[in-house]
mmCIF file of C-alpha atoms in Angstrom:
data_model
loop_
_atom_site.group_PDB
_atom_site.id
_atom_site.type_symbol
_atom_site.label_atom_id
_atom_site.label_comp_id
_atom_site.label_asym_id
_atom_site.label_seq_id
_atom_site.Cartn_x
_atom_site.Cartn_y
_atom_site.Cartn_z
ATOM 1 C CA UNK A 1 32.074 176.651 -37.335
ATOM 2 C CA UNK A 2 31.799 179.039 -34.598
ATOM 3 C CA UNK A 3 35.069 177.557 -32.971
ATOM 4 C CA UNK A 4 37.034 178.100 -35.794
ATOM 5 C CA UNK A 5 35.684 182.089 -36.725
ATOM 6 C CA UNK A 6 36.644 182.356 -33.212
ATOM 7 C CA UNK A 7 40.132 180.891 -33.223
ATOM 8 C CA UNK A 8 40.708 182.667 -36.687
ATOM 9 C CA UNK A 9 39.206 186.021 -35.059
ATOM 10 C CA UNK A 10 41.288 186.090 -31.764
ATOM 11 C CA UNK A 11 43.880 182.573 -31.721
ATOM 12 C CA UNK A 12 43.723 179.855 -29.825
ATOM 13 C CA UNK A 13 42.777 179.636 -26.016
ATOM 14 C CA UNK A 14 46.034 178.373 -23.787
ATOM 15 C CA UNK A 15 45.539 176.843 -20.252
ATOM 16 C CA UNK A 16 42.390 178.373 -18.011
ATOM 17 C CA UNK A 17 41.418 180.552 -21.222
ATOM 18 C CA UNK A 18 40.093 177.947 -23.200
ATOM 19 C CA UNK A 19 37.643 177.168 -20.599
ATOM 20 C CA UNK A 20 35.587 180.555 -20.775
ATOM 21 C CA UNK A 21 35.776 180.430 -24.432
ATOM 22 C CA UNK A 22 31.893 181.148 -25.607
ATOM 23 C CA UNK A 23 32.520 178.657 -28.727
ATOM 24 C CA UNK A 24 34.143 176.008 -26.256
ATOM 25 C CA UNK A 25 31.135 176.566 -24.037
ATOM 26 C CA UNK A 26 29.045 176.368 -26.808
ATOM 27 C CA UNK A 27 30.987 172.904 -27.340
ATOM 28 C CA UNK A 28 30.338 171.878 -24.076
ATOM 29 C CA UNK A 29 26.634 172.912 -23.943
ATOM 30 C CA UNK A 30 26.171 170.560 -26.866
ATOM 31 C CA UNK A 31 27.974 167.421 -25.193
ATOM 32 C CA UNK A 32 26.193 168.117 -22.138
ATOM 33 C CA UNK A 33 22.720 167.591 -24.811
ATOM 34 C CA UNK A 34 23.992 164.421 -26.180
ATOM 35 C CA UNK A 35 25.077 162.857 -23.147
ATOM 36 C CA UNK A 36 21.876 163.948 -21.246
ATOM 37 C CA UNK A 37 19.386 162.426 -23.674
ATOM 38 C CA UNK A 38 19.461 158.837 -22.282
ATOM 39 C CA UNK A 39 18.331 160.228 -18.620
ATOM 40 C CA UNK A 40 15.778 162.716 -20.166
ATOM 41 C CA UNK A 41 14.235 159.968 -22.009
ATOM 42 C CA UNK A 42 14.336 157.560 -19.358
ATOM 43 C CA UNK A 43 12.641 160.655 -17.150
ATOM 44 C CA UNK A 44 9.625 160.484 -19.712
ATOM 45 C CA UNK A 45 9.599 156.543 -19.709
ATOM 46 C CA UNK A 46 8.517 155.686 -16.448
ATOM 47 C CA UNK A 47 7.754 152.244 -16.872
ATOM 48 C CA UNK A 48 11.323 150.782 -17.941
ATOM 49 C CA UNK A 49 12.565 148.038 -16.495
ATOM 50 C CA UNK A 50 15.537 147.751 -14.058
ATOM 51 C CA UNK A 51 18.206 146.971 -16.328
ATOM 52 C CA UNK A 52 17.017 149.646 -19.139
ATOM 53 C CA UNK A 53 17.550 152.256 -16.127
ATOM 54 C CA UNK A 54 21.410 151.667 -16.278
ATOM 55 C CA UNK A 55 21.987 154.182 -19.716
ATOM 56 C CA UNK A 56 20.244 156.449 -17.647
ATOM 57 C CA UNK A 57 22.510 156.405 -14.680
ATOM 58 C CA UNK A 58 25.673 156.575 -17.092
ATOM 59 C CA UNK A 59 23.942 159.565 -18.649
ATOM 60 C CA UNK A 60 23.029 161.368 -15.902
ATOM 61 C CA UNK A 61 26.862 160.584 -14.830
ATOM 62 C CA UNK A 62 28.585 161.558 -18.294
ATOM 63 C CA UNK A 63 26.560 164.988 -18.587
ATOM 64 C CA UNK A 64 27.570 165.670 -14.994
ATOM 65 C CA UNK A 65 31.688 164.871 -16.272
ATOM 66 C CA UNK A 66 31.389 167.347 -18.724
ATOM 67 C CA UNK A 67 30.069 170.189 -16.291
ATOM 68 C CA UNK A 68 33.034 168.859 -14.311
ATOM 69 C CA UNK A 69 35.579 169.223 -17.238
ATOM 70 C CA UNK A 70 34.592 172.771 -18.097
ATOM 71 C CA UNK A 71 34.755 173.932 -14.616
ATOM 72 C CA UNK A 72 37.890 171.821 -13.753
ATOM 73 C CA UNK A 73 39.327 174.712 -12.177
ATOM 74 C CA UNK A 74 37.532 174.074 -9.163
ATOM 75 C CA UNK A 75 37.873 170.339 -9.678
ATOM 76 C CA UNK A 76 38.673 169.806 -6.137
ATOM 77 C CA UNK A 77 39.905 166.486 -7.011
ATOM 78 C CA UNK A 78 42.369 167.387 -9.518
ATOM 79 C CA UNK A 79 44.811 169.349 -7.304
ATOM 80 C CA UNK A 80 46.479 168.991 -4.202
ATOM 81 C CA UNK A 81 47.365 172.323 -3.356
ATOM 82 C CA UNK A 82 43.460 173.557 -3.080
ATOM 83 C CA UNK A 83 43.434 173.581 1.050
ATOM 84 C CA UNK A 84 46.968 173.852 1.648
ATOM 85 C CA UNK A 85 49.078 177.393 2.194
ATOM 86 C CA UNK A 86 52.850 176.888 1.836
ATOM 87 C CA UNK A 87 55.879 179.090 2.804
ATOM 88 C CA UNK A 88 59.445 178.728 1.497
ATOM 89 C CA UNK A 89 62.588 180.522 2.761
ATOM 90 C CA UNK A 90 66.012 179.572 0.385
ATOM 91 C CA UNK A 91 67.239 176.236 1.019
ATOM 92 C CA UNK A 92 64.604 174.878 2.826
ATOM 93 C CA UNK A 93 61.495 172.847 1.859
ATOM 94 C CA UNK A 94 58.092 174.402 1.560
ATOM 95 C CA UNK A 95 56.025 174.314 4.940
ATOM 96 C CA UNK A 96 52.660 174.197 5.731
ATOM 97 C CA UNK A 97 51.318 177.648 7.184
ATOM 98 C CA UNK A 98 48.174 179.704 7.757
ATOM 99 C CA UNK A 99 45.834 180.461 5.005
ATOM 100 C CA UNK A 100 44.892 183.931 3.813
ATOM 101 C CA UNK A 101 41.640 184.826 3.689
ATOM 102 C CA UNK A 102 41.004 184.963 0.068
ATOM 103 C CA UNK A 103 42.600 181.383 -0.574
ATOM 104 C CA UNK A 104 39.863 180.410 2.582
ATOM 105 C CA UNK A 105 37.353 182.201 -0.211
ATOM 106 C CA UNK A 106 38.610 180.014 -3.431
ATOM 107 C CA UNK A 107 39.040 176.665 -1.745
ATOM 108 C CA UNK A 108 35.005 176.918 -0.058
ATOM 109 C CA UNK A 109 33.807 178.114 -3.766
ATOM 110 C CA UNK A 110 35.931 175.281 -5.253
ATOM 111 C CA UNK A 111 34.159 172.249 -2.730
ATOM 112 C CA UNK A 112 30.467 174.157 -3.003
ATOM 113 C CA UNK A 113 31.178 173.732 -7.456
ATOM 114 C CA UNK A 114 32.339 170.305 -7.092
ATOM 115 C CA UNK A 115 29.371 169.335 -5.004
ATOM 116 C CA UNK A 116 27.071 170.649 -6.831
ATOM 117 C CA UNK A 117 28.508 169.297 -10.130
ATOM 118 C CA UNK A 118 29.151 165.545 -8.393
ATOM 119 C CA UNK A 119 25.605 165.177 -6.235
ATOM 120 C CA UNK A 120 23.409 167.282 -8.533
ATOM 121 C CA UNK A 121 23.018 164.162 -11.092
ATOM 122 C CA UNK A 122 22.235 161.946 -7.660
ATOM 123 C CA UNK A 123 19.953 163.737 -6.668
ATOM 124 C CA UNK A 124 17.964 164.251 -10.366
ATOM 125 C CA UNK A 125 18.101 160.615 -10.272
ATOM 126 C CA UNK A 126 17.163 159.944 -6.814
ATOM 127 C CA UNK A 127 14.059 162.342 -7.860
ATOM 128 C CA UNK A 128 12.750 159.798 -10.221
ATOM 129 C CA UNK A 129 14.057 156.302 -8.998
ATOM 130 C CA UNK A 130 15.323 154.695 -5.623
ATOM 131 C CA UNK A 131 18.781 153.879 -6.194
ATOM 132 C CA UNK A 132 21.033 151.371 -5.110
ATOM 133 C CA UNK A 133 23.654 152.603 -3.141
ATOM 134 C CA UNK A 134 26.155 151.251 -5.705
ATOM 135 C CA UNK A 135 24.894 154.352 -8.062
ATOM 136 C CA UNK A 136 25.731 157.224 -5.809
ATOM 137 C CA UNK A 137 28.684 155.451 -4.994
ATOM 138 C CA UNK A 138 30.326 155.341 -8.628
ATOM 139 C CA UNK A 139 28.664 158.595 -9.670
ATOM 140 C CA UNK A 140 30.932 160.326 -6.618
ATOM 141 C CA UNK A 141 33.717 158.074 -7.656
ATOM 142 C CA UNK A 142 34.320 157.740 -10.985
ATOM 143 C CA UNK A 143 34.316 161.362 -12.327
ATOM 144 C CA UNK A 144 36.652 162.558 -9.122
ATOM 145 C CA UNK A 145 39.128 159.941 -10.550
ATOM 146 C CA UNK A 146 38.835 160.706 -14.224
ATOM 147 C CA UNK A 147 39.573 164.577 -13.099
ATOM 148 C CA UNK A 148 42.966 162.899 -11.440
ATOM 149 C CA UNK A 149 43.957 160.662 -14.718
ATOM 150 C CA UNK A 150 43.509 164.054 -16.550
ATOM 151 C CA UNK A 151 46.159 165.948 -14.899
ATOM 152 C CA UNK A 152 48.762 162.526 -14.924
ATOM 153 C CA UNK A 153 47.820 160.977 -11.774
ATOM 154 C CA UNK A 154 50.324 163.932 -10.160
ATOM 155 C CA UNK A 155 48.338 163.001 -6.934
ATOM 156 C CA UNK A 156 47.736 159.908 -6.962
ATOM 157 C CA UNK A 157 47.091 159.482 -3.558
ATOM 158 C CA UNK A 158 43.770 160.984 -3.905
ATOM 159 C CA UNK A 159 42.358 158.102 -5.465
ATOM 160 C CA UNK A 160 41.995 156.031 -2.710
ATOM 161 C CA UNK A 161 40.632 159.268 -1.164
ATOM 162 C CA UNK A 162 38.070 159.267 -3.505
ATOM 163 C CA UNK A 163 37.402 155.407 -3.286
ATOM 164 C CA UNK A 164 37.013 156.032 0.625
ATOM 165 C CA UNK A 165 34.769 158.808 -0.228
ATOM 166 C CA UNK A 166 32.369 156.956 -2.242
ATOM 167 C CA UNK A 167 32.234 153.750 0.223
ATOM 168 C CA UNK A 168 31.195 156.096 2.630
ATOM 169 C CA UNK A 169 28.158 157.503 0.258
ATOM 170 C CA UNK A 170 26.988 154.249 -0.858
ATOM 171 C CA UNK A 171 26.823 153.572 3.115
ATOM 172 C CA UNK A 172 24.436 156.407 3.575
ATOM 173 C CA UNK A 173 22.409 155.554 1.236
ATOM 174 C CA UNK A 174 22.099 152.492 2.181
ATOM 175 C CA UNK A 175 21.543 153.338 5.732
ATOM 176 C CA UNK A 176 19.215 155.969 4.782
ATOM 177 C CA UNK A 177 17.412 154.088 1.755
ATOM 178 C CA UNK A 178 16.589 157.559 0.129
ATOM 179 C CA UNK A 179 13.178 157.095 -2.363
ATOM 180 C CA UNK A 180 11.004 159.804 -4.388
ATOM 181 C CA UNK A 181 7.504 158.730 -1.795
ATOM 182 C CA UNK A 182 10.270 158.873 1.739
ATOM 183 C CA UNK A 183 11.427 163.440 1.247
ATOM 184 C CA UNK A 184 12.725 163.375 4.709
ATOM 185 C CA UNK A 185 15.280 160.048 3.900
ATOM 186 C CA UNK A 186 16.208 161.947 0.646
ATOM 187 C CA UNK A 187 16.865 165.504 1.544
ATOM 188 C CA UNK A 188 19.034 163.303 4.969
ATOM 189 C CA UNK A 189 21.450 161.167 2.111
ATOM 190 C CA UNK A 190 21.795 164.379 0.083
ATOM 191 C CA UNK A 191 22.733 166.344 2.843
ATOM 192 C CA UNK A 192 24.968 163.786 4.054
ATOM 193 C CA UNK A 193 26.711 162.551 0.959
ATOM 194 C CA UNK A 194 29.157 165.870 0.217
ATOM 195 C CA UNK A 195 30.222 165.408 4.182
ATOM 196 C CA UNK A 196 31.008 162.078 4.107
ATOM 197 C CA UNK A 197 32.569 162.443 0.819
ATOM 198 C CA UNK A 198 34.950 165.064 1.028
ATOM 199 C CA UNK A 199 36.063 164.675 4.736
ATOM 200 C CA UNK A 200 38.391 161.617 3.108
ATOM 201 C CA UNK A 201 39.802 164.290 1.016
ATOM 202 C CA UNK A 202 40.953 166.464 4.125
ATOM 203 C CA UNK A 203 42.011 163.574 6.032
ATOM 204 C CA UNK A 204 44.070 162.933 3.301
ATOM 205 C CA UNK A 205 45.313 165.476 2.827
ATOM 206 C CA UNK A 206 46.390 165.672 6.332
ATOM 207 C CA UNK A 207 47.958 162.656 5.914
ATOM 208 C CA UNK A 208 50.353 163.595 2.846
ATOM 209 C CA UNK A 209 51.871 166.832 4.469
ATOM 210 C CA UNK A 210 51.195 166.120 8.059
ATOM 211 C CA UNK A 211 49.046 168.880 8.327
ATOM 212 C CA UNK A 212 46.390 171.007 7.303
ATOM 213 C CA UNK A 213 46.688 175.078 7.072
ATOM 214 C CA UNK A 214 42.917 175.242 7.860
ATOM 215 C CA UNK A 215 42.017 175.215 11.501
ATOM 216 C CA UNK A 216 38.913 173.134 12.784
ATOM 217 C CA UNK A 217 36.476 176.028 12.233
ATOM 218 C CA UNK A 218 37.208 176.390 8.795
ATOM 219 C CA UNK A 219 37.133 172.357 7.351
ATOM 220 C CA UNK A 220 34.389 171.635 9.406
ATOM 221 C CA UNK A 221 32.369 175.081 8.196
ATOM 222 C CA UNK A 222 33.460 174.132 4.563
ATOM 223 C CA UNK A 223 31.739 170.232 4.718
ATOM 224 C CA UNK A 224 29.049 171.516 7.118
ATOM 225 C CA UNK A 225 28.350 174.130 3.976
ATOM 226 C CA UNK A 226 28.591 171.515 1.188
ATOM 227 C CA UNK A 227 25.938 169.470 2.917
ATOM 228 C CA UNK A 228 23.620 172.677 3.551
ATOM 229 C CA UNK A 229 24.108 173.329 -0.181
ATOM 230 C CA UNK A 230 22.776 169.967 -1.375
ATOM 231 C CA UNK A 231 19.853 169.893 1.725
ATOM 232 C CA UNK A 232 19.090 173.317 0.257
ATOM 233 C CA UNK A 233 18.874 171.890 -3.378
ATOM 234 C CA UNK A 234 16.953 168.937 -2.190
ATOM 235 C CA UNK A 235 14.248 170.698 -0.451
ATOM 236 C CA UNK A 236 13.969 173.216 -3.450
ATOM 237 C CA UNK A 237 13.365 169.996 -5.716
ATOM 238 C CA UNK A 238 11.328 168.242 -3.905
ATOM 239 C CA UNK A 239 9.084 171.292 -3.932
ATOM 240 C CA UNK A 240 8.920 170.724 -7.669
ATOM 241 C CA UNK A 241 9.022 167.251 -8.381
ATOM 242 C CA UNK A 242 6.326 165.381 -10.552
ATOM 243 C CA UNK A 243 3.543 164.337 -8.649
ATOM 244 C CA UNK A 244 3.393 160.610 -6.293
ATOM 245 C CA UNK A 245 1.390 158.631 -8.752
ATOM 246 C CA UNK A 246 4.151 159.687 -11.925
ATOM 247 C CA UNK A 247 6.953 158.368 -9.773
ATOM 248 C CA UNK A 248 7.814 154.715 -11.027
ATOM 249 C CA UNK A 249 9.759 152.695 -8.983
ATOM 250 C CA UNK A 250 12.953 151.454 -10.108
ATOM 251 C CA UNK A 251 12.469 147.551 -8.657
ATOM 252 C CA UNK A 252 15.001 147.752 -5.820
ATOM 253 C CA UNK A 253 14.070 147.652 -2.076
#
């Protein structure tokens, strides 16, 4: 009801409008709810079994796709042209060249949302349960290629970006075997996964046009700050996490 007094009030939202509509958010707000209930009631049912926990993954998963959909302006995923700077003179083709330093600005906002809105959901989960590394895995995976599909697959080459990406997380954490009882493995895998996951991503990139317009400084400063960000997050819920003895363990080693 609130959607349509607002269409009716001031039309309908076209392109990047429609995603800072307060009804739409409103919309999304309520998704977010539906799809979250699973994983909150899985949170407040410690003893489930191993197979019950699955819903909760795909919940915690879904609710983080819709955060991802709203804010798909800074889907870093869905575009190709988020760390590149092209110039074009008449009859030539467009060339790689330097950044400016508010494009620098957009593209490090852009990787900090995505992380957060990817790894956030691993790391609730990895709060309650120790996951198998297949979890993080698909959770980086599959949402980075939905955001793809969405826009027509118009670079399809990121997929296997993304696939890369995810082998690498699932690695990590099963290198680093992250658990609610082991704080030092889990603030290491979250700190780790955005690195690993988005330098596939640059390296494609740098495949595709030959080059990148960021120098070393600034790719390297943009994945070290995506893995501060989720070490940061980490420590700051680990500081408020339920207590040892509430922790259940999932069943996995």
């Amino acid at each position: 009801m609130g959607d349509f007094a607002w269409h009716s009030l001031f039309g309908i939202e076209q392109n990047i409008s429609a995603l800072f509509s307060p009804s739409h958010l409103g919309l999304a707000t309520g998704a977010f709810l539906i799809l979250g209930a699973p994983f909150s009631a899985a949170w407040h049912s410690p003893d489930r079994a191993w197979p019950q926990l699955v819903p909760a993954f795909v919940s915690a998963m879904l609710a983080g796709m819709v955060a991802a959909f709203i804010l798909q302006e800074f889907a870093v995923f869905a575009r190709h042209g988020l760390i590149q700077t092209y110039s074009s003179a008449a009859g030539t083709l467009p060339a790689v060249t330097v950044p400016t330093s508010s494009s620098i600005m957009v593209s490090l906002a852009s990787f900090l949302v995505s992380t957060v809105v990817l790894f956030v959901p691993v790391l609730l989960l990895s709060l309650r349960w120790r996951l198998p590394a297949v979890v993080p895995a698909a959770m980086a995976l599959v949402p980075s290629a939905v955001l793809q599909i969405m826009v027509a697959l118009r670079d399809a080459w990121f997929i296997p970006a993304a696939l890369a990406g995810a082998v690498l997380v699932g690695l990590v954490w099963a290198a680093v075997r992250p658990a609610p009882d082991r704080p030092a493995r889990l603030m290491t895998a979250a700190g780790l996964a955005p690195v690993v996951f988005w330098a596939p991503y640059f390296a494609a990139v740098a495949l595709h046009d030959g080059t990148l317009s960021f120098q070393p400084e600034i790719w390297t400063g943009t994945l070290t700050w995506c893995g501060l960000a989720m070490l940061s997050l980490a420590g700051l819920a680990l500081k408020v996490r339920p207590t040892p003895e509430a922790i259940p363990d999932s069943g996995t080693n």
